[in-house]
C-alpha positions in Angstrom: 111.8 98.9 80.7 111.2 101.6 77.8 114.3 103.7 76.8 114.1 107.4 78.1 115.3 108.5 74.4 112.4 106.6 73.2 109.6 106.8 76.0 106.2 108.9 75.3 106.2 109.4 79.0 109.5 111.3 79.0 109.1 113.3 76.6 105.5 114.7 77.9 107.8 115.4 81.3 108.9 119.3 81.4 112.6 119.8 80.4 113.9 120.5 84.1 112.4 117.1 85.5 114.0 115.6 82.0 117.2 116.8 83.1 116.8 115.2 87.0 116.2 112.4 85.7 119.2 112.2 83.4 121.4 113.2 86.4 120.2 110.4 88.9 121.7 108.0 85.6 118.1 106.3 85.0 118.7 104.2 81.9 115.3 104.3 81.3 111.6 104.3 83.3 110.0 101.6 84.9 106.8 100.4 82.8 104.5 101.7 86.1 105.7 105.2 85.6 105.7 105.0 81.9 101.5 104.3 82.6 101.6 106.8 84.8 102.7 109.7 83.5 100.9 110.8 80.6 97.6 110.8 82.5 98.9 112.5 85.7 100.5 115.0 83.2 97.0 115.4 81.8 95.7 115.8 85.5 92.0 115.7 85.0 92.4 111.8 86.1 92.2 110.0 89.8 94.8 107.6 89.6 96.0 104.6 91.6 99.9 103.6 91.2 100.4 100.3 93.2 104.1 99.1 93.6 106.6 97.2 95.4 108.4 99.2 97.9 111.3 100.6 96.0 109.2 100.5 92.9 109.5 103.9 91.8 105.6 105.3 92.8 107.0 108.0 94.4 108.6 109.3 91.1 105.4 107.9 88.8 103.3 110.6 91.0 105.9 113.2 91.2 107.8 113.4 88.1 104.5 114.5 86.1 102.8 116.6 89.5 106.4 118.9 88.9 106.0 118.8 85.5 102.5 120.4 85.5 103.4 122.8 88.3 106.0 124.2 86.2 103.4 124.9 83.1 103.9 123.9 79.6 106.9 126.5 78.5 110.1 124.6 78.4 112.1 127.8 79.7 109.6 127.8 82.8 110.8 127.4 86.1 108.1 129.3 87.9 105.2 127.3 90.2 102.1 127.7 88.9 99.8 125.8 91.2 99.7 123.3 93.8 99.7 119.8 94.9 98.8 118.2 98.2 100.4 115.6 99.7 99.0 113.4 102.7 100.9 111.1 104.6 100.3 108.5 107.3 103.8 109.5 109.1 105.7 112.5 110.0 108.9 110.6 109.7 108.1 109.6 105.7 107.1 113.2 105.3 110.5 114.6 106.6 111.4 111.6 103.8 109.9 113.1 101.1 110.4 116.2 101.4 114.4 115.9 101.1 113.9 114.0 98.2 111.6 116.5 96.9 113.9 119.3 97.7 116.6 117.8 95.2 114.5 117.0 92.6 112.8 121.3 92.2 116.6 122.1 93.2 116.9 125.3 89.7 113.0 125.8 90.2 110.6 128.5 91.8 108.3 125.8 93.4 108.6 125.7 97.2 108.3 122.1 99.1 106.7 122.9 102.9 106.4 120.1 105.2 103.9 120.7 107.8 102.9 118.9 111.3 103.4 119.2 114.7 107.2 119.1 114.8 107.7 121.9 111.9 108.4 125.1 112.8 106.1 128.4 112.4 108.6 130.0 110.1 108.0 127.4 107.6 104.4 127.0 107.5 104.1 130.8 107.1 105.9 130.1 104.0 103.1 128.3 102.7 100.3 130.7 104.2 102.6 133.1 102.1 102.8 131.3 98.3 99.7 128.7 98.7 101.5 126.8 96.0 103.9 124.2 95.5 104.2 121.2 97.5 102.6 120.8 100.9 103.4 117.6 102.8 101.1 117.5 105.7 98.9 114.7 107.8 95.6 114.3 108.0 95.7 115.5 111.9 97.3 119.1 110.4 95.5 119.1 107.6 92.2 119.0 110.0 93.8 121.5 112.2 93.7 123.7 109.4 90.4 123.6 108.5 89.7 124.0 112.6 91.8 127.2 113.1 91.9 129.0 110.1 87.9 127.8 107.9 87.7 131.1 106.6 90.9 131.3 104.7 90.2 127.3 103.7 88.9 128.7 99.9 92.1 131.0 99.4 94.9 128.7 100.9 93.9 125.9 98.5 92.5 128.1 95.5 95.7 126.7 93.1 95.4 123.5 94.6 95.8 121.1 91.2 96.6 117.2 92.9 95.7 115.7 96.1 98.3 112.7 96.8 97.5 110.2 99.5 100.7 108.2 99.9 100.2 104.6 102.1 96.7 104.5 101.2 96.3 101.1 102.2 96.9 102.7 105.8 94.0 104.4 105.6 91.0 102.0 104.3 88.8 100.6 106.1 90.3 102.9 109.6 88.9 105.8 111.8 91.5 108.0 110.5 91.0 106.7 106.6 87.3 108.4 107.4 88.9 111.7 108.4 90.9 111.9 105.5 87.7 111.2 103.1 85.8 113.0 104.7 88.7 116.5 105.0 89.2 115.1 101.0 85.4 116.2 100.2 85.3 119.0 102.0 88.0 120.4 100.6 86.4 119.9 97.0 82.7 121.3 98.6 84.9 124.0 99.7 86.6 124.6 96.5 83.6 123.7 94.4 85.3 121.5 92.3 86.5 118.4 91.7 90.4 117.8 92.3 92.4 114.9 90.9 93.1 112.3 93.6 96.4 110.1 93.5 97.1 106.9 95.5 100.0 105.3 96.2 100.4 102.2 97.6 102.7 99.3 98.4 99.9 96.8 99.4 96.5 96.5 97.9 94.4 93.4 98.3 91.4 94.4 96.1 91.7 97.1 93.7 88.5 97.9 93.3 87.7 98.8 97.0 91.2 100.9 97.1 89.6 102.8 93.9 86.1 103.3 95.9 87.8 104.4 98.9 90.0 107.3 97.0 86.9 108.5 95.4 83.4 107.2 97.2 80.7 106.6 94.9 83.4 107.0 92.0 85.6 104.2 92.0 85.2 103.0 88.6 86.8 106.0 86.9 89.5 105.8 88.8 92.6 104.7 86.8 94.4 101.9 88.7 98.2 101.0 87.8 99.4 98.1 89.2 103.0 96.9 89.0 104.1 93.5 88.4 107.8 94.0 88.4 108.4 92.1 91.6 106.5 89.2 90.7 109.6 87.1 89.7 111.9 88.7 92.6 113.7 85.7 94.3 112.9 85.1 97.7 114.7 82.8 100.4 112.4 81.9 103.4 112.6 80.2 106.6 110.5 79.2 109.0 112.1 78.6 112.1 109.9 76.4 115.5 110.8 76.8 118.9 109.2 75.0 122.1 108.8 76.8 125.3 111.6 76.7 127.9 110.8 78.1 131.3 112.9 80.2 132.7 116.4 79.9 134.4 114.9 81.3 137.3 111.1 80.8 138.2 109.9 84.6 139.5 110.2 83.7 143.3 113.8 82.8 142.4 114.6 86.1 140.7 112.4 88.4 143.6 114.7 86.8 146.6 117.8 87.4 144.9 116.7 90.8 144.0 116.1 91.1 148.4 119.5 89.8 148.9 120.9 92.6 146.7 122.4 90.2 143.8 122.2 90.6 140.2 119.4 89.3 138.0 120.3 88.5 134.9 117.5 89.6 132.2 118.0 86.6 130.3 117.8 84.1 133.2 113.9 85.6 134.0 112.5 84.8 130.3 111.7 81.9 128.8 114.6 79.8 127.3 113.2 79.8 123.9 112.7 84.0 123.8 117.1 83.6 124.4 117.3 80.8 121.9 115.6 83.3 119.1 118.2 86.2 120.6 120.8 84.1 119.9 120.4 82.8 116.9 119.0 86.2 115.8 122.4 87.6 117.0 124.5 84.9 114.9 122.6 85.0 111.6 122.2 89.0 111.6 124.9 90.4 113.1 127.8 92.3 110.5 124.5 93.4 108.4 121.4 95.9 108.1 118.2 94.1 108.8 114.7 94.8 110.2 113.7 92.3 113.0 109.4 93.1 113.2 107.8 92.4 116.6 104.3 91.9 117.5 104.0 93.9 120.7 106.7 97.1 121.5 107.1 95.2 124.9 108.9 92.2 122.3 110.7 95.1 120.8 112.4 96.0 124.5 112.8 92.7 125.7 114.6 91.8 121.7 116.5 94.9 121.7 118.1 94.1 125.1 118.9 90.9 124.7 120.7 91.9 121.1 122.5 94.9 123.1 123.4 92.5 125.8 124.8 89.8 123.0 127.1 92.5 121.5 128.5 94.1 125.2 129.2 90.3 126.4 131.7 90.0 123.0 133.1 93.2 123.6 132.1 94.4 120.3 130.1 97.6 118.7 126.5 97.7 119.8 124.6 97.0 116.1 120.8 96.5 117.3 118.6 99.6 118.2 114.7 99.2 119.2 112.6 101.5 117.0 109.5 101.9 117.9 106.6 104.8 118.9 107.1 105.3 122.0 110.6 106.4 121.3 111.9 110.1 121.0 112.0 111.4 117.9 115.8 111.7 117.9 116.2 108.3 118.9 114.1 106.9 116.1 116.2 109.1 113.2 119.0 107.9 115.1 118.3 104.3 113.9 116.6 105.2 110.3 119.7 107.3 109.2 122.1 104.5 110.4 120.2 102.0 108.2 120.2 104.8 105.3 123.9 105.8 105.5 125.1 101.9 106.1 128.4 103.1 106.8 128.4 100.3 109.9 125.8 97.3 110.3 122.4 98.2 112.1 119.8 96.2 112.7 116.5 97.7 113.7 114.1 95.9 116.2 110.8 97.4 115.3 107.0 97.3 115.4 105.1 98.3 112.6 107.1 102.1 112.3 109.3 100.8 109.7 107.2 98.7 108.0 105.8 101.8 105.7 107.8 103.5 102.9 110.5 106.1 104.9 113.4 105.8 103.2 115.8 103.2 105.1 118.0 102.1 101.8 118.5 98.3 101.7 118.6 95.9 104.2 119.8 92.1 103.7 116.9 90.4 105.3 113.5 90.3 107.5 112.8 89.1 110.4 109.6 88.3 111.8 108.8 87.2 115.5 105.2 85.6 116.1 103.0 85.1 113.6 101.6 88.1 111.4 98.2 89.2 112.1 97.9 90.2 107.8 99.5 88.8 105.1 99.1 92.4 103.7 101.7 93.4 106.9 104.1 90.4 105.9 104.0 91.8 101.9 105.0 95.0 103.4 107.7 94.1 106.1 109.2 91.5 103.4 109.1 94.5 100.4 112.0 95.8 102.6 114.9 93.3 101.4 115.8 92.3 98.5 115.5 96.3 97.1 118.7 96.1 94.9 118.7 93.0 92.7 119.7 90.7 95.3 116.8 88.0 96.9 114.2 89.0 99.8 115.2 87.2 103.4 112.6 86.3 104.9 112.8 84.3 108.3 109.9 83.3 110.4 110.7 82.7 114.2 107.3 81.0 115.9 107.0 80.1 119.3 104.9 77.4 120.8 103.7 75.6 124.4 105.0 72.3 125.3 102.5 70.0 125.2 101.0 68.2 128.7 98.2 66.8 129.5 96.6 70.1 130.3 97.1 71.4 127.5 93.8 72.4 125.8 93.0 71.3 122.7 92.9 73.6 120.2 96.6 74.5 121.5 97.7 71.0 120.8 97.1 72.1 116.8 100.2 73.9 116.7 97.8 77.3 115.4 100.7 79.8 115.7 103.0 77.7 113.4 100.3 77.0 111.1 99.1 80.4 110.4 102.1 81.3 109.9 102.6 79.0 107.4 99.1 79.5 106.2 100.0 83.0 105.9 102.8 82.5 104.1 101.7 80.5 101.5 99.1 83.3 100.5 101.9 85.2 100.8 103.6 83.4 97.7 100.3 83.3 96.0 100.4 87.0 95.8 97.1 87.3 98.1 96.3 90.1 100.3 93.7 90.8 102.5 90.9 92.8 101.4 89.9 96.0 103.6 87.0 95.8 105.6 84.8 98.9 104.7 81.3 98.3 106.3 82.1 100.1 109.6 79.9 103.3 110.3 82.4 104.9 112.3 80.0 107.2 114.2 83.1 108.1 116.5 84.5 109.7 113.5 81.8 111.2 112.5 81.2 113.1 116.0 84.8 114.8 115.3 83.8 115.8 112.0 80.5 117.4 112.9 82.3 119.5 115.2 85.2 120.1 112.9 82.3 121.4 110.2 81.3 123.5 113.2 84.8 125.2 113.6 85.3 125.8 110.0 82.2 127.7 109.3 81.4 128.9 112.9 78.2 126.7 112.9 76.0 124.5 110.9 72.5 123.5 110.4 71.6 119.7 110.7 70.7 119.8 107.2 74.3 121.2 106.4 76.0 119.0 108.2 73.8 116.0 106.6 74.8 117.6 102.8 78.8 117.7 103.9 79.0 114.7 105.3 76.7 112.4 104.6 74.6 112.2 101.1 76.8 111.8 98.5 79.8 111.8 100.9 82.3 109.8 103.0 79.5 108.7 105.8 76.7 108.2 103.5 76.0 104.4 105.1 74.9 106.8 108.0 70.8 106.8 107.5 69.5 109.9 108.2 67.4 108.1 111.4 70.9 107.2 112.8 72.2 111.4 112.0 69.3 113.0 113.6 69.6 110.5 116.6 73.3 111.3 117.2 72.9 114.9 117.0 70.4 114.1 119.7 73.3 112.6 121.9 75.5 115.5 121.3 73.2 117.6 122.5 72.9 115.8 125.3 76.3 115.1 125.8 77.0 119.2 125.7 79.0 119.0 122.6 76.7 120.7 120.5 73.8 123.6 121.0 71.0 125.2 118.9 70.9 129.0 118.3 67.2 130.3 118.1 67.3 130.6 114.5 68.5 126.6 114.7 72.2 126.8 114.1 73.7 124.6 114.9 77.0 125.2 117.7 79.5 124.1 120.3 78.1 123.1 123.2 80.5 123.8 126.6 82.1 120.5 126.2 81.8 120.8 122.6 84.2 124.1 122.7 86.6 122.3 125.4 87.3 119.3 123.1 87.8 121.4 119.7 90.1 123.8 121.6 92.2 121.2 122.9 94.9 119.6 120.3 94.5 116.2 120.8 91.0 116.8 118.6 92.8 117.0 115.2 93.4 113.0 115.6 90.3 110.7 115.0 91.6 107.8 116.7 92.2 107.4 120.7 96.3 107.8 121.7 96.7 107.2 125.4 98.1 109.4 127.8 102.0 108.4 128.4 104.2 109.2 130.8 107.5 111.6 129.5 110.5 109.2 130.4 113.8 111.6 131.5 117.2 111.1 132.1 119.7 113.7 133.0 117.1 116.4 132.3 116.7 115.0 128.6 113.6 113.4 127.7 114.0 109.7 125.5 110.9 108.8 125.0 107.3 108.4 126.6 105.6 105.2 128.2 101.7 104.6 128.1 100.1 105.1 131.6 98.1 102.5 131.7 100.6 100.1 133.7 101.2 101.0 137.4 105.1 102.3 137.6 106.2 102.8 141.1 109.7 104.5 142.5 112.7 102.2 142.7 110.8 99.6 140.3 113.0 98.8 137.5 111.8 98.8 133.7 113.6 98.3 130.2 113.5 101.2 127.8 115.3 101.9 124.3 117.6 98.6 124.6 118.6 99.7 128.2 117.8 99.4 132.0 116.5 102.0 134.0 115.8 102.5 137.8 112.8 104.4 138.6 113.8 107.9 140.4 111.0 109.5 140.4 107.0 109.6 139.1 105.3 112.9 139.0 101.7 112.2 138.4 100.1 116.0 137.3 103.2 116.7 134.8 103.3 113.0 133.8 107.0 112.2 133.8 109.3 109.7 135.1 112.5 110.1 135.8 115.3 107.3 135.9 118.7 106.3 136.2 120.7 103.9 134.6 120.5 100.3 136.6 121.5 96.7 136.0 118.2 94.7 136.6 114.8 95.0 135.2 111.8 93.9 133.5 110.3 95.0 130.1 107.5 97.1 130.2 104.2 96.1 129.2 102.8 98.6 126.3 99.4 98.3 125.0 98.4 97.2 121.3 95.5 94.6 120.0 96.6 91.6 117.2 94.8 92.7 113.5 91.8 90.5 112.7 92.6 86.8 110.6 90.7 86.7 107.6 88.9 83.8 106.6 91.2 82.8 103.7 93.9 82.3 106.4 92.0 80.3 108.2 90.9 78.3 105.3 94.3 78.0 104.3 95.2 76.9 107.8 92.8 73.8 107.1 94.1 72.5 104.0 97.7 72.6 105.5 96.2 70.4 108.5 94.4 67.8 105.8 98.1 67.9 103.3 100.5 65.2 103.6 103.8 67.4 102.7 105.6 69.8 105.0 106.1 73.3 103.7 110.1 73.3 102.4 110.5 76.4 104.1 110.3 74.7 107.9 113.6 74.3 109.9 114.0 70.9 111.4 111.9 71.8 114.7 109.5 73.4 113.0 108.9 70.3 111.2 108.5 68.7 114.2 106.0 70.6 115.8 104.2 70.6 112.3 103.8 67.2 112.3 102.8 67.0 116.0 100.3 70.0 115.0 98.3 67.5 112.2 99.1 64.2 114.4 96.5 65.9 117.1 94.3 67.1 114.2 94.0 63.3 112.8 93.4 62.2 116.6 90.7 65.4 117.3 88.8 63.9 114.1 88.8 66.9 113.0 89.7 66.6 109.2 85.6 65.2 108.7 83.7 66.9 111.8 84.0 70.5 113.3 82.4 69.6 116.6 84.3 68.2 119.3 83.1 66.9 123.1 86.0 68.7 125.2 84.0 66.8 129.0 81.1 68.9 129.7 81.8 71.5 126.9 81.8 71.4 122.9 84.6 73.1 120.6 83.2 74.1 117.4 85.9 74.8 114.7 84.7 76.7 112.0 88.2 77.5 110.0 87.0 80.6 109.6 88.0 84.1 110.4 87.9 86.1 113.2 85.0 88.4 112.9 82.8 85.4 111.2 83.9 83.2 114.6 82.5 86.0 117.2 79.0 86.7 115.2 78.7 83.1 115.5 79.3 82.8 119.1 77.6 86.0 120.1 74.6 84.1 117.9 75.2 81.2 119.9 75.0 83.0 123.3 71.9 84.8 122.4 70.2 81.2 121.5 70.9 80.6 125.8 73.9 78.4 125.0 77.1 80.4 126.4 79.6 80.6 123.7 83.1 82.1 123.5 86.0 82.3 120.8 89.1 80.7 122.0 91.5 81.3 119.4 90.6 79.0 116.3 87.7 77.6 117.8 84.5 78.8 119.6 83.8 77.2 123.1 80.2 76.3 123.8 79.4 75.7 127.3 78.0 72.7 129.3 76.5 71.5 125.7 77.3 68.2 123.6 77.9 68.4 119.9 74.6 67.0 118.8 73.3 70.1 121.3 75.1 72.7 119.2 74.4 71.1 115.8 70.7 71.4 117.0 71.4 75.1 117.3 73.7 75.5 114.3 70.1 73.9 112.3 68.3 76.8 113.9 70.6 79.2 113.1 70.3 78.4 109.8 66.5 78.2 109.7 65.9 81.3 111.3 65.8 85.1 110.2 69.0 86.4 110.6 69.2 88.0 114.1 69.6 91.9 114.4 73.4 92.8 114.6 72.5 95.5 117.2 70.8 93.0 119.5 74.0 90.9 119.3 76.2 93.7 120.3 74.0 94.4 123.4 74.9 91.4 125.1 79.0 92.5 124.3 81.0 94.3 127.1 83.3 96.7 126.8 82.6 98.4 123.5 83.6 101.8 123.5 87.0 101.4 121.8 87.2 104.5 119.1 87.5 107.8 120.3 84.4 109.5 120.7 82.3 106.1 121.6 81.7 107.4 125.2 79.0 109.9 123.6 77.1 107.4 121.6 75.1 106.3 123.9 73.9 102.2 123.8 71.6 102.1 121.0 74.3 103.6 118.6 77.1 102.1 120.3 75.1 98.9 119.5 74.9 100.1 115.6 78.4 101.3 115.8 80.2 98.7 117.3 77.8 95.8 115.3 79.2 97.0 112.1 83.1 97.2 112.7 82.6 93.9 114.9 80.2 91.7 113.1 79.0 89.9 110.2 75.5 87.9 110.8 75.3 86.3 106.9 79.0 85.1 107.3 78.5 83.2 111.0 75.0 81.8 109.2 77.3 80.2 106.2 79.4 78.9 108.6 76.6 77.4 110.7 75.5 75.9 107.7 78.3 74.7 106.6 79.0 73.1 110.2 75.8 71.5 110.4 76.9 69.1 107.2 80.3 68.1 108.8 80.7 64.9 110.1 78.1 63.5 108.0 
């Protein structure tokens, strides 16, 4: 670290930020901000600043965005332009913006959060200075452009940075898209080019995080990336656990539910979902910690058993779910418990706490299931460790006992070996690349309306020019455009004037007027849950909830008193039994170098340190089956009448290769880490694999005819098949990938 006395980046900071920074008792700035500064001071730059949670990106991007905003005279305190700021989450907004508020505390700049829980009086304080800070979303920022188009040019006419904070959130996402797609718009609208900023805990490949914050211009962008963590101790665990049924099988637990007795949550789950309660409970308890779930339903069923851990000790309740579907007060409740740490919290979560909101530190992570990203585990673990002392990290995997039913890819142990898979890469300092060949055509539909809104109508060559050459969706041929257009006029979403303007159609109007438009991705409808009168939270409505049914809810057990369908609310009482309820959610996509990793730890000879003594066990039992499957020299095993092909490659290279499969008449499905091929033999499907390989790549959009089930963005229901097929073939598949793989399976076992 550079001396502030003696730091080029200090002193081009303006006198007032000088001072904050003296008073917070910095002995100096960390060498990422020293990089940072004098070129965001400059501002004519796009910059990247990559760090470690904790890292000090927030201050590299703001310390020089304030000291431009307050001009170049050191007895200035007046604002003299302003800078955007977009964020993934309400909640890190409502972050920032206290910890921007301290920092212009003596200063005329004004710091206006904006999105859908901020009140009128202080947006019209922005629609009155148009400078400053704004801290919005990309949802308000589109609703903006919706509702007031006109006044786009004059709200944003000062407008000096744009900020996207969590911009690995964003790539490779419908809603990372939007937010390119609202980014050049606002620059067409502004006619000129604005200095972009991302910051970022998590970036797997620099250069396509560059690309992404300015398309076609990612090699000027300026990317900073810290390496101040790199020798951060870190104590890790992985811990094994077999399942254990139940106390009480389900028939059990329904006829003592008829007899009117007492079911004991713990007594209907499996014995090895208590085991992780309890030990969770022994090893966390009298700390702050972050226990990450795969699934909210994981959260509630966690949450409980913690709660019921603490009441059956008589002590203070110290673990709280956290998680989406929570109120609003609930979840501060939890996040400024953690912050304050004037008693020991521990948060069961999803992935709401895994992004930057200000929590303070916490002693350790917990982690239940495998990850689905080694980019989510870098994330999760940046939480601990955040004040000198070493990251906790703790694994907790769960896995079937083995019968002799037990299929065999199961018998490999796969949950306990990605994981460790996953965390080796993770000690390698890997991440995940983004995936940025998807269309997103869904997205596009909300944007040619939204263009719509803004200027009160478009032509198709307009719409073309804003979105699509030289702009966010310019993989979109112009064949593909004109054809969706087509569609949306069909669809009613958009008409043509006689003069060929372009305008909402009748359905068109409906949707845009509604405000569930300003999101690009799909949120279900949820149920309002009550209690009292007082609403705690909301419950997606996809699961069938009937009166006097019990379900579990924020850590706590709730009757059923009520369901009313057209206001969509439930209201309950507090009750003794109960079972979790099931929310939605869909596991992130392995990448290949997981699964490649996953193979070399089945061919090794040495256990992984980090295992705990069952762990170990089930390790060993994992490779024993592997040596005994034959599969360390051949991928292709007879399972009776069927094949198993295992490929030890990722997920979207394992389904182009079965829907390949499928479309060469040989019925193919992924199971997990392998692909299943149907009433076939292996020197059947190596046959095919040769083929594969020998023949022109088949069409991605033929192979996505044959799928089910693929309208899963937003707007997918207005495609209509052939671009649903284009759509869905470029988020979902990769044809040169599955034909290495072929090749590459047709040469095992020789």
């Amino acid at each position: 670290m550079t001396s502030a006395e003696s730091s080029r980046a200090f002193e081009a900071l303006h006198p007032h930020v000088q001072r904050w920074i003296w008073r917070q008792g910095w002995g100096a700035l960390t060498p990422t901000q020293e990089r940072a500064i004098p070129t965001l001071v400059a501002g004519d730059q796009d910059v990247i600043v990559a760090a470690a949670t904790a890292g000090g990106k927030t201050e590299a991007a703001f310390l020089p965005v304030l000291s431009r905003l307050l001009g170049d005279e050191p007895g200035h305190y007046e604002c003299e332009g302003l800078a955007l700021y977009i964020s993934p989450l309400k909640a890190l907004i409502n972050d920032q913006f206290q910890r921007l508020e301290l920092m212009v505390e003596g200063t005329d700049i004004p710091v206006v959060p904006w999105h859908g829980d901020v009140g009128r009086k202080q947006k019209d304080r922005f629609f009155r200075k148009r400078q400053g800070v704004l801290l919005i979303t990309p949802e308000s920022l589109e609703a903006l452009f919706v509702t007031h188009g006109h006044r786009v040019p004059q709200l944003f006419e000062r407008l000096r940075y744009l900020i996207v904070d969590e911009l690995h959130a964003f790539i490779g996402v419908e809603r990372g898209m939007q937010l390119q797609s609202l980014m050049h718009r606002l620059e067409l609208t502004l006619r000129r080019r604005v200095p972009r900023v991302g910051l970022s805990a998590t970036l797997g490949d620099m250069g396509l995080a560059a690309e992404f914050l300015r398309p076609g211009g990612g090699e000027q962008v300026d990317t900073i990336v810290s390496t101040e963590d790199s020798g951060a101790a870190l104590k890790l665990q992985v811990r094994g656990y077999e399942h254990k049924p139940p106390a009480l099988s389900t028939n059990e637990a329904e006829e003592r539910d008829e007899r009117g007795e007492q079911v004991d949550q713990a007594d209907t789950l499996n014995g090895d979902v208590v085991d992780i309660a309890r030990h969770l409970f022994r090893t966390l308890r009298g700390t702050n910690n972050l226990i990450f779930a795969n699934s909210r339903r994981d959260v509630e069923v966690y949450g409980d058993l913690l709660r019921r851990e603490c009441d059956s000790l008589g002590v203070p309740v110290e673990f709280f779910p956290h998680h989406g579907s929570l109120s609003k007060d609930l979840r501060e409740h939890v996040e400024t418990s953690l912050k304050t740490g004037t008693q020991p919290v521990t948060a069961v979560c999803t992935s709401t706490l895994e992004m930057g909101i200000d929590i303070g530190a916490v002693a350790s992570i917990a982690q239940i299931g495998p990850p689905h990203q080694v980019a989510s585990l870098r994330q999760r673990l940046g939480r601990s460790g955040r004040r000198g002392d070493a990251a906790v990290l703790r694994l907790y995997i769960r896995e079937d006992r083995i019968d002799d039913q037990t299929p065999p890819p199961d018998r490999l142990r796969p949950a306990l070996f990605q994981a460790a898979a996953m965390t080796e890469l993770l000690l390698e300092r890997w991440t995940e690349p983004p995936r940025v060949s998807a269309l997103h055509l869904s997205t596009l539909i909300q944007q040619i309306l939204s263009v719509v809104a803004q200027y009160g109508g478009a032509t198709a060559q307009g719409l073309w020019n804003v979105l699509c050459e030289s702009a966010p969706f310019s993989a979109v041929s112009q064949d593909h455009f004109l054809a969706l257009l087509r569609q949306m006029g069909a669809a009613r979403l958009l008409m043509q004037s006689r003069d060929g303007t372009l305008l909402h159609g009748e359905h068109g109007e409906r949707i845009v007027n509604h405000y569930s438009f300003y999101s690009a991705f799909n949120a279900p409808e949820e149920f309002s849950l009550a209690v009292d009168g007082k609403i705690i939270g909301t419950l997606p409505i996809d699961r069938p909830v009937m009166e006097e049914s019990y379900l579990i809810f924020s850590g706590r057990r709730w009757r059923v008193l009520h369901v009313d369908t057209d206001h969509k609310r439930i209201d309950l009482a507090r009750a003794t039994g109960g079972r979790a309820p099931s929310f939605g959610g869909t596991p992130g996509t392995v990448h290949d170098k997981v699964r490649d990793k996953m193979f070399e730890l089945y061919r090794g000879a040495a256990d992984p340190v980090y295992l705990d003594t069952q762990a170990k066990e089930l390790f060993t039992e994992g490779r024993e089956h592997f040596q005994r499957l034959g599969l360390r020299d051949e991928c292709l095993v007879e399972d009776g009448k069927n094949t198993l092909v295992f490929p030890w490659a990722g997920d979207i290279a394992m389904d182009t290769l079965a829907a390949i499969l499928t479309s060469k008449a040989t019925h193919s499905e992924r199971e997990g880490i392998c692909v299943r091929v149907k009433d076939a033999q292996p020197s059947e499907v190596r046959a095919k694999l040769r083929d594969i390989c020998d023949a022109p790549a088949p069409s991605p959009e033929d192979l996505a005819s044959g799928v089910q089930n693929k309208q899963t963005e937003k707007y997918d229901e207005y495609l209509g098949e052939d671009l649903l097929n284009v759509d869905w073939s470029s988020r979902r598949l990769d044809t040169q990938a599955a034909i290495r793989v072929a090749g590459r399976l047709t040469r095992s076992g020789q």
